[in-house]
Structure formats: structure tokens, C-alpha cells
């Protein structure tokens, strides 16, 4: 089992940057593929990015390609999402996600969720 805690959300102007972090508990972090999802008011939770257990493979939703970068540090049990060139439509609650053995690129594939962190982009 793994517990996930996000941090780094906040208010930023359009065109700005934020870096989200996800801290995981447990000694088996390196066994989990990790991902980020987001949910805006009135919308379904959607996939943003994912990363394999050793960080060798990354996956992105089309709407963040070239703007967001996912990374992980297995020695520190952390995962990050660097968000650049933010747009107002990126405003949402961002969730950290984990799944052992499967890339969590849809909500149904997620085994564990964090509590979420709010990102607000003002235009």
C-alpha cells in the first residue's frame, strides 16, 4: 500500500509556471508507476501525465505536451510535475496517482490517489 500527498499548487498568471510534487510513503515506491490527473469544476477527472517505475518512459495528454514535464526520484520517494506556459484552462485540482505494474493513464487504472492540490491560472 502507498499513501500519496501532493503539494505545490497555487495561483499563477497565465504564461507562468508551477511545480507540483507528490510524496509517497512506503518502501516500495519504485514498484509503482505514477501519474497525474486533474479535475475541473463540472468536468470528469482526466489524465495529464504518467511515468514508468524507473522513469524511463513518460506519457502525456495531448493538451500538455511540450508544456508539462513529469519526473520522479525513487531515492526520495517523490514525483513531480513541472508545468510551464500555463493557461486558464489548466485550472483544476491536480491529483497524484499510483498503480503497481500498470501505467495509470485512465482513472480506472489507478490504484491509489492523493488528496489533490488546487491549481488556479488567472488570465
PDB file of C-alpha atoms in Angstrom:
ATOM      1  CA  UNK A   1       0.000   0.000   0.000  1.00  0.00           C
ATOM      2  CA  UNK A   2       1.158   3.554  -0.657  1.00  0.00           C
ATOM      3  CA  UNK A   3      -0.034   6.921   0.611  1.00  0.00           C
ATOM      4  CA  UNK A   4       0.315   9.972  -1.590  1.00  0.00           C
ATOM      5  CA  UNK A   5       0.497  13.640  -0.611  1.00  0.00           C
ATOM      6  CA  UNK A   6       0.557  16.434  -3.184  1.00  0.00           C
ATOM      7  CA  UNK A   7       1.985  19.908  -2.730  1.00  0.00           C
ATOM      8  CA  UNK A   8       2.906  22.914  -4.819  1.00  0.00           C
ATOM      9  CA  UNK A   9      -0.446  24.102  -6.073  1.00  0.00           C
ATOM     10  CA  UNK A  10      -1.448  27.741  -6.024  1.00  0.00           C
ATOM     11  CA  UNK A  11      -2.448  30.792  -8.018  1.00  0.00           C
ATOM     12  CA  UNK A  12      -0.396  31.822 -11.048  1.00  0.00           C
ATOM     13  CA  UNK A  13      -0.904  34.126 -14.003  1.00  0.00           C
ATOM     14  CA  UNK A  14      -1.339  32.758 -17.486  1.00  0.00           C
ATOM     15  CA  UNK A  15       2.038  32.053 -19.046  1.00  0.00           C
ATOM     16  CA  UNK A  16       3.594  31.330 -15.682  1.00  0.00           C
ATOM     17  CA  UNK A  17       4.926  28.135 -14.145  1.00  0.00           C
ATOM     18  CA  UNK A  18       4.248  25.879 -11.169  1.00  0.00           C
ATOM     19  CA  UNK A  19       5.887  22.713  -9.927  1.00  0.00           C
ATOM     20  CA  UNK A  20       3.735  20.090  -8.249  1.00  0.00           C
ATOM     21  CA  UNK A  21       5.220  17.419  -6.036  1.00  0.00           C
ATOM     22  CA  UNK A  22       3.875  14.102  -4.811  1.00  0.00           C
ATOM     23  CA  UNK A  23       5.446  12.474  -1.776  1.00  0.00           C
ATOM     24  CA  UNK A  24       4.826   8.762  -1.308  1.00  0.00           C
ATOM     25  CA  UNK A  25       5.067   6.673   1.819  1.00  0.00           C
ATOM     26  CA  UNK A  26       6.335   3.125   1.938  1.00  0.00           C
ATOM     27  CA  UNK A  27       9.443   1.289   0.853  1.00  0.00           C
ATOM     28  CA  UNK A  28       8.138   0.059  -2.500  1.00  0.00           C
ATOM     29  CA  UNK A  29       7.723   3.388  -4.313  1.00  0.00           C
ATOM     30  CA  UNK A  30       9.973   2.214  -7.134  1.00  0.00           C
ATOM     31  CA  UNK A  31       7.498  -0.604  -7.859  1.00  0.00           C
ATOM     32  CA  UNK A  32       4.689   1.832  -8.695  1.00  0.00           C
ATOM     33  CA  UNK A  33       4.032   3.509 -11.978  1.00  0.00           C
ATOM     34  CA  UNK A  34       2.892   7.047 -11.209  1.00  0.00           C
ATOM     35  CA  UNK A  35       0.711   9.637 -12.815  1.00  0.00           C
ATOM     36  CA  UNK A  36      -1.076  12.958 -12.583  1.00  0.00           C
ATOM     37  CA  UNK A  37      -4.743  13.617 -13.226  1.00  0.00           C
ATOM     38  CA  UNK A  38      -6.811  16.758 -12.962  1.00  0.00           C
ATOM     39  CA  UNK A  39     -10.425  17.643 -12.436  1.00  0.00           C
ATOM     40  CA  UNK A  40     -12.008  20.990 -13.188  1.00  0.00           C
ATOM     41  CA  UNK A  41     -15.396  22.019 -11.743  1.00  0.00           C
ATOM     42  CA  UNK A  42     -18.221  20.253 -13.522  1.00  0.00           C
ATOM     43  CA  UNK A  43     -15.872  18.057 -15.534  1.00  0.00           C
ATOM     44  CA  UNK A  44     -14.653  14.495 -15.278  1.00  0.00           C
ATOM     45  CA  UNK A  45     -11.236  13.646 -13.926  1.00  0.00           C
ATOM     46  CA  UNK A  46      -8.779  13.442 -16.811  1.00  0.00           C
ATOM     47  CA  UNK A  47      -5.317  12.062 -17.410  1.00  0.00           C
ATOM     48  CA  UNK A  48      -2.442  14.543 -17.541  1.00  0.00           C
ATOM     49  CA  UNK A  49       0.825  12.586 -17.459  1.00  0.00           C
ATOM     50  CA  UNK A  50       2.350   9.297 -16.310  1.00  0.00           C
ATOM     51  CA  UNK A  51       5.783   7.829 -15.724  1.00  0.00           C
ATOM     52  CA  UNK A  52       7.066   4.288 -15.544  1.00  0.00           C
ATOM     53  CA  UNK A  53       8.616   2.742 -12.444  1.00  0.00           C
ATOM     54  CA  UNK A  54      12.208   3.647 -13.351  1.00  0.00           C
ATOM     55  CA  UNK A  55      11.332   6.913 -15.094  1.00  0.00           C
ATOM     56  CA  UNK A  56      12.434   5.586 -18.442  1.00  0.00           C
ATOM     57  CA  UNK A  57       9.078   6.084 -20.118  1.00  0.00           C
ATOM     58  CA  UNK A  58       6.758   9.067 -19.881  1.00  0.00           C
ATOM     59  CA  UNK A  59       3.293   9.685 -21.277  1.00  0.00           C
ATOM     60  CA  UNK A  60       1.368  12.911 -21.741  1.00  0.00           C
ATOM     61  CA  UNK A  61      -2.085  14.045 -22.680  1.00  0.00           C
ATOM     62  CA  UNK A  62      -2.021  15.935 -25.964  1.00  0.00           C
ATOM     63  CA  UNK A  63      -3.125  19.165 -24.308  1.00  0.00           C
ATOM     64  CA  UNK A  64       0.028  19.333 -22.116  1.00  0.00           C
ATOM     65  CA  UNK A  65       2.685  18.044 -24.494  1.00  0.00           C
ATOM     66  CA  UNK A  66       5.574  20.476 -24.696  1.00  0.00           C
ATOM     67  CA  UNK A  67       4.378  22.409 -21.634  1.00  0.00           C
ATOM     68  CA  UNK A  68       4.427  19.906 -18.748  1.00  0.00           C
ATOM     69  CA  UNK A  69       7.218  17.557 -17.671  1.00  0.00           C
ATOM     70  CA  UNK A  70       6.792  14.607 -15.336  1.00  0.00           C
ATOM     71  CA  UNK A  71       9.719  13.188 -13.368  1.00  0.00           C
ATOM     72  CA  UNK A  72      10.418  11.020 -10.344  1.00  0.00           C
ATOM     73  CA  UNK A  73      13.153  10.434  -7.795  1.00  0.00           C
ATOM     74  CA  UNK A  74      12.927   6.901  -6.441  1.00  0.00           C
ATOM     75  CA  UNK A  75      15.615   7.577  -3.840  1.00  0.00           C
ATOM     76  CA  UNK A  76      13.405  10.287  -2.325  1.00  0.00           C
ATOM     77  CA  UNK A  77      10.029   8.645  -2.961  1.00  0.00           C
ATOM     78  CA  UNK A  78       8.827  11.679  -4.871  1.00  0.00           C
ATOM     79  CA  UNK A  79       7.293  12.529  -8.205  1.00  0.00           C
ATOM     80  CA  UNK A  80       6.993  15.970  -9.769  1.00  0.00           C
ATOM     81  CA  UNK A  81       5.097  17.762 -12.489  1.00  0.00           C
ATOM     82  CA  UNK A  82       6.744  20.868 -13.904  1.00  0.00           C
ATOM     83  CA  UNK A  83       4.048  22.982 -15.521  1.00  0.00           C
ATOM     84  CA  UNK A  84       5.139  25.792 -17.849  1.00  0.00           C
ATOM     85  CA  UNK A  85       3.235  28.140 -20.150  1.00  0.00           C
ATOM     86  CA  UNK A  86       0.146  27.685 -18.028  1.00  0.00           C
ATOM     87  CA  UNK A  87      -3.245  28.554 -19.478  1.00  0.00           C
ATOM     88  CA  UNK A  88      -6.520  29.436 -17.791  1.00  0.00           C
ATOM     89  CA  UNK A  89      -7.924  26.099 -18.954  1.00  0.00           C
ATOM     90  CA  UNK A  90      -5.286  24.328 -16.829  1.00  0.00           C
ATOM     91  CA  UNK A  91      -7.188  25.458 -13.734  1.00  0.00           C
ATOM     92  CA  UNK A  92      -8.205  22.332 -11.809  1.00  0.00           C
ATOM     93  CA  UNK A  93      -7.498  20.172  -8.804  1.00  0.00           C
ATOM     94  CA  UNK A  94      -4.473  18.034  -9.634  1.00  0.00           C
ATOM     95  CA  UNK A  95      -4.222  14.515  -8.248  1.00  0.00           C
ATOM     96  CA  UNK A  96      -1.251  12.241  -7.826  1.00  0.00           C
ATOM     97  CA  UNK A  97      -1.928   8.621  -8.766  1.00  0.00           C
ATOM     98  CA  UNK A  98      -0.148   5.294  -8.383  1.00  0.00           C
ATOM     99  CA  UNK A  99      -0.558   1.748  -9.641  1.00  0.00           C
ATOM    100  CA  UNK A 100       1.704  -1.260  -9.282  1.00  0.00           C
ATOM    101  CA  UNK A 101       2.505  -2.902 -12.591  1.00  0.00           C
ATOM    102  CA  UNK A 102       0.263  -0.773 -14.790  1.00  0.00           C
ATOM    103  CA  UNK A 103       0.715   2.716 -16.213  1.00  0.00           C
ATOM    104  CA  UNK A 104      -2.122   4.748 -14.664  1.00  0.00           C
ATOM    105  CA  UNK A 105      -3.312   6.586 -17.747  1.00  0.00           C
ATOM    106  CA  UNK A 106      -7.024   6.307 -17.050  1.00  0.00           C
ATOM    107  CA  UNK A 107      -8.869   6.724 -13.742  1.00  0.00           C
ATOM    108  CA  UNK A 108      -9.917   3.056 -13.828  1.00  0.00           C
ATOM    109  CA  UNK A 109      -6.265   2.002 -13.813  1.00  0.00           C
ATOM    110  CA  UNK A 110      -5.376   3.989 -10.700  1.00  0.00           C
ATOM    111  CA  UNK A 111      -4.839   2.024  -7.514  1.00  0.00           C
ATOM    112  CA  UNK A 112      -4.125   4.909  -5.156  1.00  0.00           C
ATOM    113  CA  UNK A 113      -4.999   8.608  -5.173  1.00  0.00           C
ATOM    114  CA  UNK A 114      -3.648  11.599  -3.348  1.00  0.00           C
ATOM    115  CA  UNK A 115      -5.985  14.190  -1.837  1.00  0.00           C
ATOM    116  CA  UNK A 116      -5.385  16.736  -4.604  1.00  0.00           C
ATOM    117  CA  UNK A 117      -3.915  20.209  -4.851  1.00  0.00           C
ATOM    118  CA  UNK A 118      -5.616  23.240  -6.400  1.00  0.00           C
ATOM    119  CA  UNK A 119      -4.032  24.988  -9.369  1.00  0.00           C
ATOM    120  CA  UNK A 120      -5.605  28.247 -10.456  1.00  0.00           C
ATOM    121  CA  UNK A 121      -4.405  30.101 -13.543  1.00  0.00           C
ATOM    122  CA  UNK A 122      -5.634  33.646 -13.930  1.00  0.00           C
ATOM    123  CA  UNK A 123      -5.975  35.159 -17.390  1.00  0.00           C
TER     124      UNK A 123
END
